mmCIF file of C-alpha atoms in Angstrom:
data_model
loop_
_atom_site.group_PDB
_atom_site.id
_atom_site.type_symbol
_atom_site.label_atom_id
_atom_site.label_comp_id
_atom_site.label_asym_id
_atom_site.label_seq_id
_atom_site.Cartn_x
_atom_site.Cartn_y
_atom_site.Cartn_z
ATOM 1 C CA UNK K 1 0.000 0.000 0.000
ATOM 2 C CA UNK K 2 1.403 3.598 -0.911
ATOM 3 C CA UNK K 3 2.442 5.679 1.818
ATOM 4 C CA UNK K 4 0.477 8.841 3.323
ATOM 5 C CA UNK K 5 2.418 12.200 2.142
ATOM 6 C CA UNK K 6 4.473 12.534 5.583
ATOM 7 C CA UNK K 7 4.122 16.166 6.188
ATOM 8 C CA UNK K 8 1.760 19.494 5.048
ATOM 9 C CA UNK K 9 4.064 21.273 2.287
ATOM 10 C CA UNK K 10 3.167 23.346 -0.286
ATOM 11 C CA UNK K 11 5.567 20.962 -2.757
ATOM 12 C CA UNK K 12 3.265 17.983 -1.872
ATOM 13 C CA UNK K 13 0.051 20.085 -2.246
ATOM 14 C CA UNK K 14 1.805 20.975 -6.032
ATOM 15 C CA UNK K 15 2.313 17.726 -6.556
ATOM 16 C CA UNK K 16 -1.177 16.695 -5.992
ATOM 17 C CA UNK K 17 -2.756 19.076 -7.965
ATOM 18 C CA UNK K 18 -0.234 18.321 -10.895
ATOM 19 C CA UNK K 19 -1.538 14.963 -10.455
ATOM 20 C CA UNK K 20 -5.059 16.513 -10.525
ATOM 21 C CA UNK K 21 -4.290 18.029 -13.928
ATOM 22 C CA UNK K 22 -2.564 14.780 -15.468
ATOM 23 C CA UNK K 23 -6.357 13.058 -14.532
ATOM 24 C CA UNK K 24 -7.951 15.483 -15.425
ATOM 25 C CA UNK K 25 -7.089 15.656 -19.180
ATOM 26 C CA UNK K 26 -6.897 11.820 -19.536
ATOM 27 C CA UNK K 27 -9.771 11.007 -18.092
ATOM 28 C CA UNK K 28 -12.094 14.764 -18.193
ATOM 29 C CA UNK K 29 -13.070 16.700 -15.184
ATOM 30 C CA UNK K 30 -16.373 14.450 -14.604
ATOM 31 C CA UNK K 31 -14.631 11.543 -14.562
ATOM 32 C CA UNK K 32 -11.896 12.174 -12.907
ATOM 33 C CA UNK K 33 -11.769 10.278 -9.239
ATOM 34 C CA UNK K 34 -9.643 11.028 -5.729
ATOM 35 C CA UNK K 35 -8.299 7.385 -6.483
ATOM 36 C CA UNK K 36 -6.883 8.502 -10.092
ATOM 37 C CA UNK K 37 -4.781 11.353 -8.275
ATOM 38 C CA UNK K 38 -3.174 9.424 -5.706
ATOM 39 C CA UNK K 39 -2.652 6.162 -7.628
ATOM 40 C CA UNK K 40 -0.482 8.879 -9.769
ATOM 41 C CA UNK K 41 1.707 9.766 -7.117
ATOM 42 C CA UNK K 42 1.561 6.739 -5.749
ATOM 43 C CA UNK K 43 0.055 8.212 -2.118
ATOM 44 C CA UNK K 44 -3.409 6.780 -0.503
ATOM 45 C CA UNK K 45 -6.648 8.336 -1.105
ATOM 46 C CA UNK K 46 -6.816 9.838 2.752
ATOM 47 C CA UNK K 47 -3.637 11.552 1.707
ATOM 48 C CA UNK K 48 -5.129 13.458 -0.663
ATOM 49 C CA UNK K 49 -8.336 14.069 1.386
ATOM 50 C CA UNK K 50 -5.259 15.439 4.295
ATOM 51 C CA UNK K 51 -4.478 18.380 1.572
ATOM 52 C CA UNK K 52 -7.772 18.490 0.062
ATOM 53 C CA UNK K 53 -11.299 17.966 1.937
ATOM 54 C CA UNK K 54 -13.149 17.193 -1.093
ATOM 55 C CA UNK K 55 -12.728 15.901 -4.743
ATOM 56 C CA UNK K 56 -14.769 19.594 -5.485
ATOM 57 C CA UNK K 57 -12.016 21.384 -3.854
ATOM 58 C CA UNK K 58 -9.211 19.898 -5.439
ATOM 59 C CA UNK K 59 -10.826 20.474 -9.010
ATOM 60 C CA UNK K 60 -11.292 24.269 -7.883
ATOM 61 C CA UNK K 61 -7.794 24.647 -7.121
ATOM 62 C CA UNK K 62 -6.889 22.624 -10.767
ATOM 63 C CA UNK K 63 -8.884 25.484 -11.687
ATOM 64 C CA UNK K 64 -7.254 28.366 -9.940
ATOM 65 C CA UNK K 65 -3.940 26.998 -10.809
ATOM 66 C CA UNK K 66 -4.507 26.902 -14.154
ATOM 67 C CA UNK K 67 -5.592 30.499 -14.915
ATOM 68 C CA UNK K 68 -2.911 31.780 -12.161
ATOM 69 C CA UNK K 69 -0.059 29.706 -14.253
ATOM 70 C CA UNK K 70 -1.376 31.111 -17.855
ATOM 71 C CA UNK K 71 -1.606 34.512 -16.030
ATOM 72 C CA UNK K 72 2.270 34.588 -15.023
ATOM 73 C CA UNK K 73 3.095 33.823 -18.664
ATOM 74 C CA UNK K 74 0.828 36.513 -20.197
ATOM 75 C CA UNK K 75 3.699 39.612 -19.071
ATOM 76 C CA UNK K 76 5.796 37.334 -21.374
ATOM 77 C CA UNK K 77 6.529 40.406 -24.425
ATOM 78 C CA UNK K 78 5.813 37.289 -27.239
ATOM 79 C CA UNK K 79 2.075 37.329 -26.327
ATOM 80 C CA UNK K 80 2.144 41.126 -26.424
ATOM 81 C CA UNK K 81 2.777 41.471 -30.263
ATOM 82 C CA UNK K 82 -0.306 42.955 -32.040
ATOM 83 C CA UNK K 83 0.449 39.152 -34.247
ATOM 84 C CA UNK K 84 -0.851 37.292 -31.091
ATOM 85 C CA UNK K 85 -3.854 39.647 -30.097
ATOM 86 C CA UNK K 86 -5.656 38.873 -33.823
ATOM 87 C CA UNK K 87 -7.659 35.233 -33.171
ATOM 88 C CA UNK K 88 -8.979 33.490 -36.107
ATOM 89 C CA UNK K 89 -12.980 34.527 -36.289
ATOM 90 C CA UNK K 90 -13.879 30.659 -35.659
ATOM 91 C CA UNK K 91 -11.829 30.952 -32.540
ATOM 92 C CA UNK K 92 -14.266 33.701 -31.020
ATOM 93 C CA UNK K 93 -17.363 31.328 -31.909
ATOM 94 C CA UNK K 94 -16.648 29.262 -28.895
ATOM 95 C CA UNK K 95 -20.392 27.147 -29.157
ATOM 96 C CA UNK K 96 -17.924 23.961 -28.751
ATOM 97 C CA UNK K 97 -20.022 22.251 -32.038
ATOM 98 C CA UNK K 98 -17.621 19.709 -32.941
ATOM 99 C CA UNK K 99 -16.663 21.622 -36.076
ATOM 100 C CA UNK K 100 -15.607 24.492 -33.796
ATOM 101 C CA UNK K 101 -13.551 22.221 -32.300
ATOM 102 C CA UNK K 102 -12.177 20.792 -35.097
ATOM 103 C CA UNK K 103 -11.258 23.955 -36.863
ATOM 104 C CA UNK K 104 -9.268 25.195 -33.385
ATOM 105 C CA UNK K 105 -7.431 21.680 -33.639
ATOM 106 C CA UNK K 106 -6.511 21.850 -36.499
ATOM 107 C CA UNK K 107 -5.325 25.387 -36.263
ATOM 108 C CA UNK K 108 -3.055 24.795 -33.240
ATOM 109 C CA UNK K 109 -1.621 21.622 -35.161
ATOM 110 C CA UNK K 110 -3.287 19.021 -33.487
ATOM 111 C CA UNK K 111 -5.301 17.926 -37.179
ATOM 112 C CA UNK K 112 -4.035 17.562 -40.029
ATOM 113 C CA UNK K 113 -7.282 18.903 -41.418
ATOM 114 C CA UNK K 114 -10.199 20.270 -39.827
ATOM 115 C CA UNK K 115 -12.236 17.744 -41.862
ATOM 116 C CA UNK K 116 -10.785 15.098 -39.447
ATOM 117 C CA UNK K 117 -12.223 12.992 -36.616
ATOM 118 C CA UNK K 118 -10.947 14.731 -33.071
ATOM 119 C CA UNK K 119 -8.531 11.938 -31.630
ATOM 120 C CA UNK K 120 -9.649 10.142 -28.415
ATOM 121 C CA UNK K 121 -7.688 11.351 -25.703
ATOM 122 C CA UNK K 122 -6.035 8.893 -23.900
ATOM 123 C CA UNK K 123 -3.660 8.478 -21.007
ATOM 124 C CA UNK K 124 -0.606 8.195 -24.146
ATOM 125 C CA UNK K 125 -1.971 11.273 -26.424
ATOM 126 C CA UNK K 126 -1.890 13.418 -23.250
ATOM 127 C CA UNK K 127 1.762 12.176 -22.471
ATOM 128 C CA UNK K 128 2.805 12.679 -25.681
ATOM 129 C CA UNK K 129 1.568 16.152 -25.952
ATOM 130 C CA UNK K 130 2.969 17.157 -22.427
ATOM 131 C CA UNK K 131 6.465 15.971 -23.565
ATOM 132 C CA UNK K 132 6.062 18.147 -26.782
ATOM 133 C CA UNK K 133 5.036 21.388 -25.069
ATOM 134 C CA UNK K 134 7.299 20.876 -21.784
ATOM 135 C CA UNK K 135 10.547 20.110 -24.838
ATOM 136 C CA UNK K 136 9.062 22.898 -26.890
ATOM 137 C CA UNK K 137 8.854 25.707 -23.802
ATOM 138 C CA UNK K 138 12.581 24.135 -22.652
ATOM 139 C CA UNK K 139 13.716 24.914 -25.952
ATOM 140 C CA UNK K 140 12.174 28.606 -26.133
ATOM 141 C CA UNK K 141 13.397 29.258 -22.253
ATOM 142 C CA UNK K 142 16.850 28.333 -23.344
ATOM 143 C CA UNK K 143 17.026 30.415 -26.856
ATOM 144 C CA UNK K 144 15.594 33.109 -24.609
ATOM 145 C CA UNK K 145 12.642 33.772 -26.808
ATOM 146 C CA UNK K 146 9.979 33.052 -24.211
ATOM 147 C CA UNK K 147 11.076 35.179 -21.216
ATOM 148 C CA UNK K 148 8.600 33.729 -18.824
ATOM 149 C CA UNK K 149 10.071 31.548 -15.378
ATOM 150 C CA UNK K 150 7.155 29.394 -15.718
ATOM 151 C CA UNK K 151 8.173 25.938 -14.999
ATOM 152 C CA UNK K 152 7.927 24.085 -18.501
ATOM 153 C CA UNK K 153 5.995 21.007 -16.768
ATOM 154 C CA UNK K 154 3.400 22.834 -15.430
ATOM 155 C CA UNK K 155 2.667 24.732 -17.962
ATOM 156 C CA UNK K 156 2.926 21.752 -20.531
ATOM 157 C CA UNK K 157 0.443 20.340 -18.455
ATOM 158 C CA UNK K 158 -1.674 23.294 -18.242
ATOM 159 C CA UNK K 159 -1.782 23.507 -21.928
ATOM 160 C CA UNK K 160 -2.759 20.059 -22.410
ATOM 161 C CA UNK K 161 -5.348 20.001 -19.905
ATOM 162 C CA UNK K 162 -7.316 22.566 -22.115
ATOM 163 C CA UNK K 163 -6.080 20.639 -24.984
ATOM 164 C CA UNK K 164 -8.017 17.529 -23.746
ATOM 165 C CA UNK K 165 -10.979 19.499 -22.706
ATOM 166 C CA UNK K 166 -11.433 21.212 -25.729
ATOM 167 C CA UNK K 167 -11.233 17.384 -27.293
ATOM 168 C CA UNK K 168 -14.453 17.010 -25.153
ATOM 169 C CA UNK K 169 -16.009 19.370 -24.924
ATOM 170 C CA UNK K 170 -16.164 20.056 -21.133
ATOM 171 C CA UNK K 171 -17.770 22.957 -19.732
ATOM 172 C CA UNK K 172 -14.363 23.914 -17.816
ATOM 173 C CA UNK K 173 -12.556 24.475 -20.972
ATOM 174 C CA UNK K 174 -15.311 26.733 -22.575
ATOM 175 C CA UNK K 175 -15.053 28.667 -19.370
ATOM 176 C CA UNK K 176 -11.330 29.445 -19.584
ATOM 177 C CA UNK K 177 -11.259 30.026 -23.679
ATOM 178 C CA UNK K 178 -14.088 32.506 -23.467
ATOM 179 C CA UNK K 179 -11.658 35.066 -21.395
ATOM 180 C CA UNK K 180 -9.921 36.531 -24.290
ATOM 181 C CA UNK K 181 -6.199 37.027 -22.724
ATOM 182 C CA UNK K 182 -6.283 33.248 -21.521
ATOM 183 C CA UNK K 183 -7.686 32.053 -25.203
ATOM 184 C CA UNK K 184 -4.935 34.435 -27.001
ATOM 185 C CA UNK K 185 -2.335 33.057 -24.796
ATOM 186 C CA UNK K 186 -3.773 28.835 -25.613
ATOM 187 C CA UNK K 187 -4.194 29.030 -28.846
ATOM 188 C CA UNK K 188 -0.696 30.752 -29.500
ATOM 189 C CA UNK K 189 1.396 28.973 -26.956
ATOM 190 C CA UNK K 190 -0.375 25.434 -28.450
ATOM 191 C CA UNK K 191 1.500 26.845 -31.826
ATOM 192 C CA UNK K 192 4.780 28.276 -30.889
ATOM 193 C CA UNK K 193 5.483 25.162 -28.619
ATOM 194 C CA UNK K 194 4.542 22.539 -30.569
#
């Protein structure tokens, strides 16, 4: 049986909610359970109920975390250019009809043509996409083209979680993308880091 997280920190609370994040865009935000969290971190369920008294209130700070993490990188002078304030018009028609969604796949990169199927996101697609935007912000951080100290894995993840719930079409994801700064910032990190 996994161990209980020894001690209150604010790195095992980060950890949890990273694990939050990695559930939450494999599995949705529905479906995601306390027992897919801690089996990711390999901790017991009561550990995670020690940080966080509710499944509800570790999905709100998922939430929180996410729009704090894509607020730190919006000072970032790349998303400032008046390049990156023009969306694409189907961007703004957020309805989240599966064409919709198709047409912002495909113009992040994610479709090879918006007359595609959207993939299935599974536990592998969301890997593989975290790998390619935490390499992809490494890369940018290092050239010194993306000025931001956000750490690449969180932000990779952050990315992808929106990713994934755009795939769905969950309710969370049409929250976040109808903000306009968070939506610019996506939809033009999802192309400048993949």
């Amino acid at each position: 049986m996994p161990k209980v997280v020894p001690q209150y920190t604010d790195d095992a609370k980060r950890r949890i909610v990273q694990a939050a994040m990695e559930a939450m865009a494999e599995r949705g935000y529905n479906n995601v359970t306390v027992d897919d969290v801690a089996r990711k971190i390999g901790v017991t369920k009561g550990a995670v109920y020690w940080y966080f008294r509710s499944k509800t209130v570790l999905l709100q700070e998922v939430l929180v975390t996410l729009e704090e993490e894509l607020y730190k990188i919006a000072t970032d002078p790349y998303f400032n250019r008046p390049d990156t304030r023009e969306l694409a018009q189907k961007f703004d028609r957020m309805y989240f009809l599966e064409q919709n969604r198709k047409d912002i796949l495909y113009e992040v990169g994610l479709l090879e043509s918006p007359a595609d199927s959207i993939p299935e996101v599974t536990a592998e697609s969301v890997h593989e996409l975290v790998s390619a935007l935490e390499k992809g912000i490494e890369r940018e951080q290092k050239r010194g083209t993306f000025s931001s100290p956000a750490d690449p894995k969180t932000l990779a993840l952050i990315l992808a979680v929106l990713c994934s719930g755009l795939q769905k079409g969950e309710i969370y994801a049409i929250l976040f993308l109808a903000q306009s700064n968070l939506r610019r910032i996506w939809f033009h990190s999802m192309k400048r880091f993949l």
